[in-house]
PDB file of C-alpha atoms in Angstrom:
ATOM      1  CA  UNK A   1     -54.798  68.114 225.661  1.00  0.00           C
ATOM      2  CA  UNK A   2     -54.498  70.062 228.927  1.00  0.00           C
ATOM      3  CA  UNK A   3     -57.358  69.845 231.220  1.00  0.00           C
ATOM      4  CA  UNK A   4     -59.289  72.847 232.591  1.00  0.00           C
ATOM      5  CA  UNK A   5     -58.389  73.519 236.318  1.00  0.00           C
ATOM      6  CA  UNK A   6     -62.195  73.358 236.846  1.00  0.00           C
ATOM      7  CA  UNK A   7     -62.292  69.800 235.699  1.00  0.00           C
ATOM      8  CA  UNK A   8     -61.145  68.348 239.106  1.00  0.00           C
ATOM      9  CA  UNK A   9     -64.082  69.983 240.924  1.00  0.00           C
ATOM     10  CA  UNK A  10     -66.309  68.475 238.393  1.00  0.00           C
ATOM     11  CA  UNK A  11     -64.855  65.286 237.875  1.00  0.00           C
ATOM     12  CA  UNK A  12     -67.007  63.358 240.692  1.00  0.00           C
ATOM     13  CA  UNK A  13     -70.074  64.667 239.315  1.00  0.00           C
ATOM     14  CA  UNK A  14     -69.014  63.839 235.927  1.00  0.00           C
ATOM     15  CA  UNK A  15     -68.319  60.298 236.920  1.00  0.00           C
ATOM     16  CA  UNK A  16     -71.806  60.042 238.501  1.00  0.00           C
ATOM     17  CA  UNK A  17     -73.362  61.632 235.331  1.00  0.00           C
ATOM     18  CA  UNK A  18     -71.568  59.323 233.060  1.00  0.00           C
ATOM     19  CA  UNK A  19     -72.508  56.251 235.134  1.00  0.00           C
ATOM     20  CA  UNK A  20     -76.173  57.226 235.008  1.00  0.00           C
ATOM     21  CA  UNK A  21     -75.771  57.979 231.212  1.00  0.00           C
ATOM     22  CA  UNK A  22     -74.009  54.638 230.644  1.00  0.00           C
ATOM     23  CA  UNK A  23     -77.105  52.862 229.091  1.00  0.00           C
ATOM     24  CA  UNK A  24     -77.182  55.191 226.188  1.00  0.00           C
ATOM     25  CA  UNK A  25     -80.627  56.493 225.479  1.00  0.00           C
ATOM     26  CA  UNK A  26     -81.642  56.353 221.712  1.00  0.00           C
ATOM     27  CA  UNK A  27     -84.424  58.117 219.947  1.00  0.00           C
ATOM     28  CA  UNK A  28     -85.978  57.469 216.585  1.00  0.00           C
ATOM     29  CA  UNK A  29     -84.705  60.175 214.366  1.00  0.00           C
ATOM     30  CA  UNK A  30     -87.145  61.331 211.675  1.00  0.00           C
ATOM     31  CA  UNK A  31     -86.377  61.604 207.936  1.00  0.00           C
ATOM     32  CA  UNK A  32     -88.668  62.603 205.050  1.00  0.00           C
ATOM     33  CA  UNK A  33     -89.879  59.648 203.000  1.00  0.00           C
ATOM     34  CA  UNK A  34     -89.902  61.377 199.878  1.00  0.00           C
ATOM     35  CA  UNK A  35     -86.987  60.605 197.557  1.00  0.00           C
ATOM     36  CA  UNK A  36     -84.606  63.734 196.819  1.00  0.00           C
ATOM     37  CA  UNK A  37     -82.529  61.809 194.244  1.00  0.00           C
ATOM     38  CA  UNK A  38     -79.551  61.996 196.574  1.00  0.00           C
ATOM     39  CA  UNK A  39     -78.153  59.063 198.461  1.00  0.00           C
ATOM     40  CA  UNK A  40     -79.926  58.693 202.020  1.00  0.00           C
ATOM     41  CA  UNK A  41     -77.748  59.199 205.191  1.00  0.00           C
ATOM     42  CA  UNK A  42     -78.009  55.444 205.555  1.00  0.00           C
ATOM     43  CA  UNK A  43     -76.609  54.659 202.233  1.00  0.00           C
ATOM     44  CA  UNK A  44     -74.012  57.350 202.482  1.00  0.00           C
ATOM     45  CA  UNK A  45     -72.670  55.946 205.941  1.00  0.00           C
ATOM     46  CA  UNK A  46     -72.944  52.383 204.636  1.00  0.00           C
ATOM     47  CA  UNK A  47     -70.336  53.471 201.969  1.00  0.00           C
ATOM     48  CA  UNK A  48     -68.153  54.585 204.729  1.00  0.00           C
ATOM     49  CA  UNK A  49     -68.422  52.041 207.395  1.00  0.00           C
ATOM     50  CA  UNK A  50     -68.583  48.187 207.215  1.00  0.00           C
ATOM     51  CA  UNK A  51     -71.204  48.392 210.065  1.00  0.00           C
ATOM     52  CA  UNK A  52     -72.963  51.855 209.803  1.00  0.00           C
ATOM     53  CA  UNK A  53     -75.316  52.722 212.791  1.00  0.00           C
ATOM     54  CA  UNK A  54     -78.983  52.569 212.005  1.00  0.00           C
ATOM     55  CA  UNK A  55     -79.738  56.125 211.276  1.00  0.00           C
ATOM     56  CA  UNK A  56     -83.299  55.931 212.616  1.00  0.00           C
ATOM     57  CA  UNK A  57     -82.874  53.983 215.757  1.00  0.00           C
ATOM     58  CA  UNK A  58     -79.224  54.408 216.554  1.00  0.00           C
ATOM     59  CA  UNK A  59     -79.095  58.225 217.149  1.00  0.00           C
ATOM     60  CA  UNK A  60     -78.689  59.810 220.624  1.00  0.00           C
ATOM     61  CA  UNK A  61     -81.885  61.210 222.167  1.00  0.00           C
ATOM     62  CA  UNK A  62     -82.619  64.819 221.565  1.00  0.00           C
ATOM     63  CA  UNK A  63     -81.992  67.401 224.162  1.00  0.00           C
ATOM     64  CA  UNK A  64     -79.961  68.018 227.388  1.00  0.00           C
ATOM     65  CA  UNK A  65     -80.965  64.976 229.586  1.00  0.00           C
ATOM     66  CA  UNK A  66     -78.923  61.836 230.182  1.00  0.00           C
ATOM     67  CA  UNK A  67     -77.866  60.421 226.989  1.00  0.00           C
ATOM     68  CA  UNK A  68     -78.951  63.706 225.039  1.00  0.00           C
ATOM     69  CA  UNK A  69     -77.082  65.054 222.029  1.00  0.00           C
ATOM     70  CA  UNK A  70     -77.191  68.908 223.109  1.00  0.00           C
ATOM     71  CA  UNK A  71     -73.963  69.273 225.338  1.00  0.00           C
ATOM     72  CA  UNK A  72     -70.589  67.633 225.076  1.00  0.00           C
ATOM     73  CA  UNK A  73     -66.999  67.662 226.451  1.00  0.00           C
ATOM     74  CA  UNK A  74     -63.659  66.632 225.455  1.00  0.00           C
ATOM     75  CA  UNK A  75     -62.179  63.360 226.730  1.00  0.00           C
ATOM     76  CA  UNK A  76     -58.949  63.058 224.720  1.00  0.00           C
ATOM     77  CA  UNK A  77     -57.211  64.292 221.727  1.00  0.00           C
ATOM     78  CA  UNK A  78     -59.986  65.906 219.951  1.00  0.00           C
ATOM     79  CA  UNK A  79     -60.439  66.289 216.185  1.00  0.00           C
ATOM     80  CA  UNK A  80     -63.111  66.844 213.727  1.00  0.00           C
ATOM     81  CA  UNK A  81     -63.189  65.703 210.061  1.00  0.00           C
ATOM     82  CA  UNK A  82     -65.786  66.499 207.352  1.00  0.00           C
ATOM     83  CA  UNK A  83     -67.058  63.177 205.948  1.00  0.00           C
ATOM     84  CA  UNK A  84     -70.015  64.267 203.586  1.00  0.00           C
ATOM     85  CA  UNK A  85     -71.513  67.487 202.274  1.00  0.00           C
ATOM     86  CA  UNK A  86     -74.534  66.747 199.962  1.00  0.00           C
ATOM     87  CA  UNK A  87     -76.075  70.214 199.724  1.00  0.00           C
ATOM     88  CA  UNK A  88     -76.534  73.209 197.733  1.00  0.00           C
ATOM     89  CA  UNK A  89     -75.110  75.236 200.508  1.00  0.00           C
ATOM     90  CA  UNK A  90     -71.944  72.916 200.674  1.00  0.00           C
ATOM     91  CA  UNK A  91     -69.569  75.958 199.919  1.00  0.00           C
ATOM     92  CA  UNK A  92     -71.276  78.225 202.436  1.00  0.00           C
ATOM     93  CA  UNK A  93     -72.094  76.209 205.564  1.00  0.00           C
ATOM     94  CA  UNK A  94     -69.641  76.688 208.516  1.00  0.00           C
ATOM     95  CA  UNK A  95     -69.280  74.727 211.685  1.00  0.00           C
ATOM     96  CA  UNK A  96     -67.989  75.257 215.181  1.00  0.00           C
ATOM     97  CA  UNK A  97     -68.307  74.966 218.889  1.00  0.00           C
ATOM     98  CA  UNK A  98     -70.342  77.479 221.119  1.00  0.00           C
ATOM     99  CA  UNK A  99     -69.947  78.220 224.893  1.00  0.00           C
ATOM    100  CA  UNK A 100     -72.924  76.909 227.014  1.00  0.00           C
ATOM    101  CA  UNK A 101     -72.866  79.751 229.199  1.00  0.00           C
ATOM    102  CA  UNK A 102     -72.986  82.246 226.305  1.00  0.00           C
ATOM    103  CA  UNK A 103     -74.120  80.727 222.979  1.00  0.00           C
ATOM    104  CA  UNK A 104     -73.040  83.929 221.205  1.00  0.00           C
ATOM    105  CA  UNK A 105     -69.403  83.062 222.177  1.00  0.00           C
ATOM    106  CA  UNK A 106     -68.387  80.762 219.386  1.00  0.00           C
ATOM    107  CA  UNK A 107     -65.374  79.060 218.028  1.00  0.00           C
ATOM    108  CA  UNK A 108     -65.335  78.455 214.241  1.00  0.00           C
ATOM    109  CA  UNK A 109     -63.832  75.031 213.094  1.00  0.00           C
ATOM    110  CA  UNK A 110     -64.767  74.785 209.349  1.00  0.00           C
ATOM    111  CA  UNK A 111     -65.547  77.738 206.901  1.00  0.00           C
ATOM    112  CA  UNK A 112     -67.897  77.313 204.078  1.00  0.00           C
ATOM    113  CA  UNK A 113     -65.289  76.250 201.343  1.00  0.00           C
ATOM    114  CA  UNK A 114     -63.940  73.470 203.505  1.00  0.00           C
ATOM    115  CA  UNK A 115     -64.918  70.086 201.914  1.00  0.00           C
ATOM    116  CA  UNK A 116     -64.739  66.381 202.828  1.00  0.00           C
ATOM    117  CA  UNK A 117     -61.553  65.186 204.095  1.00  0.00           C
ATOM    118  CA  UNK A 118     -60.811  68.590 205.821  1.00  0.00           C
ATOM    119  CA  UNK A 119     -59.579  67.830 209.301  1.00  0.00           C
ATOM    120  CA  UNK A 120     -59.114  70.222 212.382  1.00  0.00           C
ATOM    121  CA  UNK A 121     -57.392  69.541 215.637  1.00  0.00           C
ATOM    122  CA  UNK A 122     -58.953  71.068 218.762  1.00  0.00           C
ATOM    123  CA  UNK A 123     -56.846  71.713 221.696  1.00  0.00           C
ATOM    124  CA  UNK A 124     -58.167  72.582 225.224  1.00  0.00           C
ATOM    125  CA  UNK A 125     -55.837  74.969 227.212  1.00  0.00           C
ATOM    126  CA  UNK A 126     -55.767  75.462 230.977  1.00  0.00           C
ATOM    127  CA  UNK A 127     -57.016  79.031 230.772  1.00  0.00           C
ATOM    128  CA  UNK A 128     -60.159  78.018 229.130  1.00  0.00           C
ATOM    129  CA  UNK A 129     -58.964  78.830 225.756  1.00  0.00           C
ATOM    130  CA  UNK A 130     -59.777  76.296 222.838  1.00  0.00           C
ATOM    131  CA  UNK A 131     -57.698  76.539 219.627  1.00  0.00           C
ATOM    132  CA  UNK A 132     -58.360  75.099 216.201  1.00  0.00           C
ATOM    133  CA  UNK A 133     -55.339  73.875 214.063  1.00  0.00           C
ATOM    134  CA  UNK A 134     -54.963  72.673 210.606  1.00  0.00           C
ATOM    135  CA  UNK A 135     -51.771  70.795 210.734  1.00  0.00           C
ATOM    136  CA  UNK A 136     -49.204  72.945 212.595  1.00  0.00           C
ATOM    137  CA  UNK A 137     -51.263  76.090 211.910  1.00  0.00           C
ATOM    138  CA  UNK A 138     -53.564  77.645 214.580  1.00  0.00           C
ATOM    139  CA  UNK A 139     -56.349  79.092 212.566  1.00  0.00           C
ATOM    140  CA  UNK A 140     -58.886  80.259 215.328  1.00  0.00           C
ATOM    141  CA  UNK A 141     -59.303  80.427 219.152  1.00  0.00           C
ATOM    142  CA  UNK A 142     -61.791  81.336 221.603  1.00  0.00           C
ATOM    143  CA  UNK A 143     -62.085  81.278 225.588  1.00  0.00           C
ATOM    144  CA  UNK A 144     -65.160  79.530 226.950  1.00  0.00           C
ATOM    145  CA  UNK A 145     -66.357  79.568 230.643  1.00  0.00           C
ATOM    146  CA  UNK A 146     -65.965  75.602 230.981  1.00  0.00           C
ATOM    147  CA  UNK A 147     -64.863  72.609 229.256  1.00  0.00           C
ATOM    148  CA  UNK A 148     -68.555  71.868 228.025  1.00  0.00           C
ATOM    149  CA  UNK A 149     -69.749  73.088 224.746  1.00  0.00           C
ATOM    150  CA  UNK A 150     -72.344  72.673 222.094  1.00  0.00           C
ATOM    151  CA  UNK A 151     -71.983  72.451 218.342  1.00  0.00           C
ATOM    152  CA  UNK A 152     -73.395  74.731 215.718  1.00  0.00           C
ATOM    153  CA  UNK A 153     -73.918  74.843 211.968  1.00  0.00           C
ATOM    154  CA  UNK A 154     -73.940  78.419 210.322  1.00  0.00           C
ATOM    155  CA  UNK A 155     -76.015  77.912 207.109  1.00  0.00           C
ATOM    156  CA  UNK A 156     -76.417  79.477 203.806  1.00  0.00           C
ATOM    157  CA  UNK A 157     -79.817  80.694 204.929  1.00  0.00           C
ATOM    158  CA  UNK A 158     -78.005  82.779 207.611  1.00  0.00           C
ATOM    159  CA  UNK A 159     -79.348  80.483 210.414  1.00  0.00           C
ATOM    160  CA  UNK A 160     -77.224  79.163 213.452  1.00  0.00           C
ATOM    161  CA  UNK A 161     -78.286  75.762 214.186  1.00  0.00           C
ATOM    162  CA  UNK A 162     -77.394  74.653 217.625  1.00  0.00           C
ATOM    163  CA  UNK A 163     -76.956  71.040 219.001  1.00  0.00           C
ATOM    164  CA  UNK A 164     -79.328  72.306 221.944  1.00  0.00           C
ATOM    165  CA  UNK A 165     -82.494  72.510 219.667  1.00  0.00           C
ATOM    166  CA  UNK A 166     -84.180  74.779 222.267  1.00  0.00           C
ATOM    167  CA  UNK A 167     -81.887  77.608 220.811  1.00  0.00           C
ATOM    168  CA  UNK A 168     -82.895  77.070 217.337  1.00  0.00           C
ATOM    169  CA  UNK A 169     -85.744  79.137 215.489  1.00  0.00           C
ATOM    170  CA  UNK A 170     -89.018  77.218 216.343  1.00  0.00           C
ATOM    171  CA  UNK A 171     -86.899  74.761 218.435  1.00  0.00           C
ATOM    172  CA  UNK A 172     -86.394  72.531 215.410  1.00  0.00           C
ATOM    173  CA  UNK A 173     -83.843  69.582 215.658  1.00  0.00           C
ATOM    174  CA  UNK A 174     -81.261  69.892 212.809  1.00  0.00           C
ATOM    175  CA  UNK A 175     -78.575  67.768 214.177  1.00  0.00           C
ATOM    176  CA  UNK A 176     -78.501  63.949 214.711  1.00  0.00           C
ATOM    177  CA  UNK A 177     -75.659  62.345 216.570  1.00  0.00           C
ATOM    178  CA  UNK A 178     -74.473  58.838 216.355  1.00  0.00           C
ATOM    179  CA  UNK A 179     -71.825  57.318 218.964  1.00  0.00           C
ATOM    180  CA  UNK A 180     -69.052  55.001 217.835  1.00  0.00           C
ATOM    181  CA  UNK A 181     -69.916  51.246 217.390  1.00  0.00           C
ATOM    182  CA  UNK A 182     -66.403  49.850 216.741  1.00  0.00           C
ATOM    183  CA  UNK A 183     -67.067  49.378 212.985  1.00  0.00           C
ATOM    184  CA  UNK A 184     -64.279  49.967 210.529  1.00  0.00           C
ATOM    185  CA  UNK A 185     -64.233  52.759 208.042  1.00  0.00           C
ATOM    186  CA  UNK A 186     -63.921  51.069 204.570  1.00  0.00           C
ATOM    187  CA  UNK A 187     -63.923  54.497 202.370  1.00  0.00           C
ATOM    188  CA  UNK A 188     -63.602  58.072 202.722  1.00  0.00           C
ATOM    189  CA  UNK A 189     -61.162  60.578 204.209  1.00  0.00           C
ATOM    190  CA  UNK A 190     -60.570  58.492 207.436  1.00  0.00           C
ATOM    191  CA  UNK A 191     -59.243  55.591 205.315  1.00  0.00           C
ATOM    192  CA  UNK A 192     -57.626  57.609 202.875  1.00  0.00           C
ATOM    193  CA  UNK A 193     -55.524  59.861 205.357  1.00  0.00           C
ATOM    194  CA  UNK A 194     -52.902  57.203 205.522  1.00  0.00           C
ATOM    195  CA  UNK A 195     -53.154  56.547 209.116  1.00  0.00           C
ATOM    196  CA  UNK A 196     -54.487  52.841 209.377  1.00  0.00           C
ATOM    197  CA  UNK A 197     -54.670  53.275 213.311  1.00  0.00           C
ATOM    198  CA  UNK A 198     -57.320  55.750 212.921  1.00  0.00           C
ATOM    199  CA  UNK A 199     -59.869  53.871 210.892  1.00  0.00           C
ATOM    200  CA  UNK A 200     -62.273  52.511 213.541  1.00  0.00           C
ATOM    201  CA  UNK A 201     -65.423  54.389 214.533  1.00  0.00           C
ATOM    202  CA  UNK A 202     -64.559  54.207 218.307  1.00  0.00           C
ATOM    203  CA  UNK A 203     -66.278  54.692 221.560  1.00  0.00           C
ATOM    204  CA  UNK A 204     -64.949  58.172 221.975  1.00  0.00           C
ATOM    205  CA  UNK A 205     -66.050  59.106 218.516  1.00  0.00           C
ATOM    206  CA  UNK A 206     -69.417  60.734 217.319  1.00  0.00           C
ATOM    207  CA  UNK A 207     -70.892  61.249 213.836  1.00  0.00           C
ATOM    208  CA  UNK A 208     -72.866  64.508 213.493  1.00  0.00           C
ATOM    209  CA  UNK A 209     -75.311  64.615 210.839  1.00  0.00           C
ATOM    210  CA  UNK A 210     -76.963  68.035 209.898  1.00  0.00           C
ATOM    211  CA  UNK A 211     -80.031  69.209 207.951  1.00  0.00           C
ATOM    212  CA  UNK A 212     -79.065  72.632 206.832  1.00  0.00           C
ATOM    213  CA  UNK A 213     -82.453  74.089 206.160  1.00  0.00           C
ATOM    214  CA  UNK A 214     -85.279  75.023 208.495  1.00  0.00           C
ATOM    215  CA  UNK A 215     -87.777  73.798 206.119  1.00  0.00           C
ATOM    216  CA  UNK A 216     -85.928  71.545 204.093  1.00  0.00           C
ATOM    217  CA  UNK A 217     -86.092  67.765 202.866  1.00  0.00           C
ATOM    218  CA  UNK A 218     -84.994  66.456 206.288  1.00  0.00           C
ATOM    219  CA  UNK A 219     -82.300  64.139 204.760  1.00  0.00           C
ATOM    220  CA  UNK A 220     -79.726  64.991 207.246  1.00  0.00           C
ATOM    221  CA  UNK A 221     -76.809  64.430 205.068  1.00  0.00           C
ATOM    222  CA  UNK A 222     -76.121  68.206 204.174  1.00  0.00           C
ATOM    223  CA  UNK A 223     -73.198  68.206 206.335  1.00  0.00           C
ATOM    224  CA  UNK A 224     -71.715  65.181 208.143  1.00  0.00           C
ATOM    225  CA  UNK A 225     -68.658  64.954 210.138  1.00  0.00           C
ATOM    226  CA  UNK A 226     -66.681  62.729 212.526  1.00  0.00           C
ATOM    227  CA  UNK A 227     -65.755  64.390 215.755  1.00  0.00           C
ATOM    228  CA  UNK A 228     -63.208  62.235 217.869  1.00  0.00           C
ATOM    229  CA  UNK A 229     -62.174  62.374 221.504  1.00  0.00           C
ATOM    230  CA  UNK A 230     -65.884  63.718 222.855  1.00  0.00           C
ATOM    231  CA  UNK A 231     -68.646  62.448 225.204  1.00  0.00           C
ATOM    232  CA  UNK A 232     -72.095  63.909 225.622  1.00  0.00           C
ATOM    233  CA  UNK A 233     -72.828  65.214 229.076  1.00  0.00           C
ATOM    234  CA  UNK A 234     -76.111  65.371 230.952  1.00  0.00           C
ATOM    235  CA  UNK A 235     -76.140  68.784 232.262  1.00  0.00           C
ATOM    236  CA  UNK A 236     -74.712  72.356 231.482  1.00  0.00           C
ATOM    237  CA  UNK A 237     -71.595  73.241 233.345  1.00  0.00           C
ATOM    238  CA  UNK A 238     -73.578  75.779 235.431  1.00  0.00           C
ATOM    239  CA  UNK A 239     -75.810  73.220 236.790  1.00  0.00           C
ATOM    240  CA  UNK A 240     -72.717  70.921 237.606  1.00  0.00           C
ATOM    241  CA  UNK A 241     -71.291  73.889 239.755  1.00  0.00           C
ATOM    242  CA  UNK A 242     -74.467  74.373 241.448  1.00  0.00           C
ATOM    243  CA  UNK A 243     -74.679  70.568 242.109  1.00  0.00           C
ATOM    244  CA  UNK A 244     -71.126  70.771 243.405  1.00  0.00           C
ATOM    245  CA  UNK A 245     -72.082  73.476 245.937  1.00  0.00           C
ATOM    246  CA  UNK A 246     -75.047  71.355 247.128  1.00  0.00           C
ATOM    247  CA  UNK A 247     -72.863  68.375 247.575  1.00  0.00           C
ATOM    248  CA  UNK A 248     -70.446  70.437 249.700  1.00  0.00           C
ATOM    249  CA  UNK A 249     -73.422  71.640 251.865  1.00  0.00           C
ATOM    250  CA  UNK A 250     -74.684  68.168 252.191  1.00  0.00           C
ATOM    251  CA  UNK A 251     -71.319  66.719 253.268  1.00  0.00           C
ATOM    252  CA  UNK A 252     -70.754  69.644 255.681  1.00  0.00           C
ATOM    253  CA  UNK A 253     -74.020  69.036 257.238  1.00  0.00           C
ATOM    254  CA  UNK A 254     -73.418  65.289 257.702  1.00  0.00           C
ATOM    255  CA  UNK A 255     -70.075  66.047 259.527  1.00  0.00           C
ATOM    256  CA  UNK A 256     -71.669  68.654 261.725  1.00  0.00           C
ATOM    257  CA  UNK A 257     -72.458  67.032 265.229  1.00  0.00           C
ATOM    258  CA  UNK A 258     -76.111  67.052 266.289  1.00  0.00           C
ATOM    259  CA  UNK A 259     -77.007  69.697 268.921  1.00  0.00           C
ATOM    260  CA  UNK A 260     -76.259  68.408 272.493  1.00  0.00           C
ATOM    261  CA  UNK A 261     -73.896  65.548 271.097  1.00  0.00           C
ATOM    262  CA  UNK A 262     -70.097  65.599 271.396  1.00  0.00           C
ATOM    263  CA  UNK A 263     -68.098  66.217 268.341  1.00  0.00           C
TER     264      UNK A 263
END
């Protein structure tokens, strides 16, 4: 992965943000109690991991604040792998990234027919371009304004559901995110890919679990994927840049001698 040139100007603020975020905030994610006849998200993750996160209390907080699940950045080799699709729209739903500065600027990662086990590599380039590759083949690319992004699910209803829920119809939260807890994958595409070094749900990983209907059964196992090499960030890139400007002015003021005093 090649870093954006802007990353150096943001690095101090990112470190400060990460330090303040370190005690990960969790929120109680809400699920319908009515049985749908399908395996619950907890059961499904329990079949994949030897110590699955608690799907109710283990999810990240909703929103853009510290520990929130709305905005993300790449912190290493980034990939996405579909784990589950238990939905009537399984052959229709699409997934990708969107630019925080312009949510209409999007990069598609998975199209509707993609199913469990489909894996994509995401590469971040110095000119702001992000490419999506399946194996050695680049399948899509887009240029974003910074190295911060959100996730979206394009659903069979024609809705685009954003990780920043304030952008969704009615502001509904349709994505729950779970950070890696060090547990082993015991089944599923991560184990079956033949790479035993890649079977831990690690600190730089996140499982994203979607409900694909605005008024559905709220089971959040309609589209579930593992994204590696990412971290949530507390503020949009524009706010970081504004904070950088204020920090520069503050440092300049501290260096300026007071009136009447020698420099």
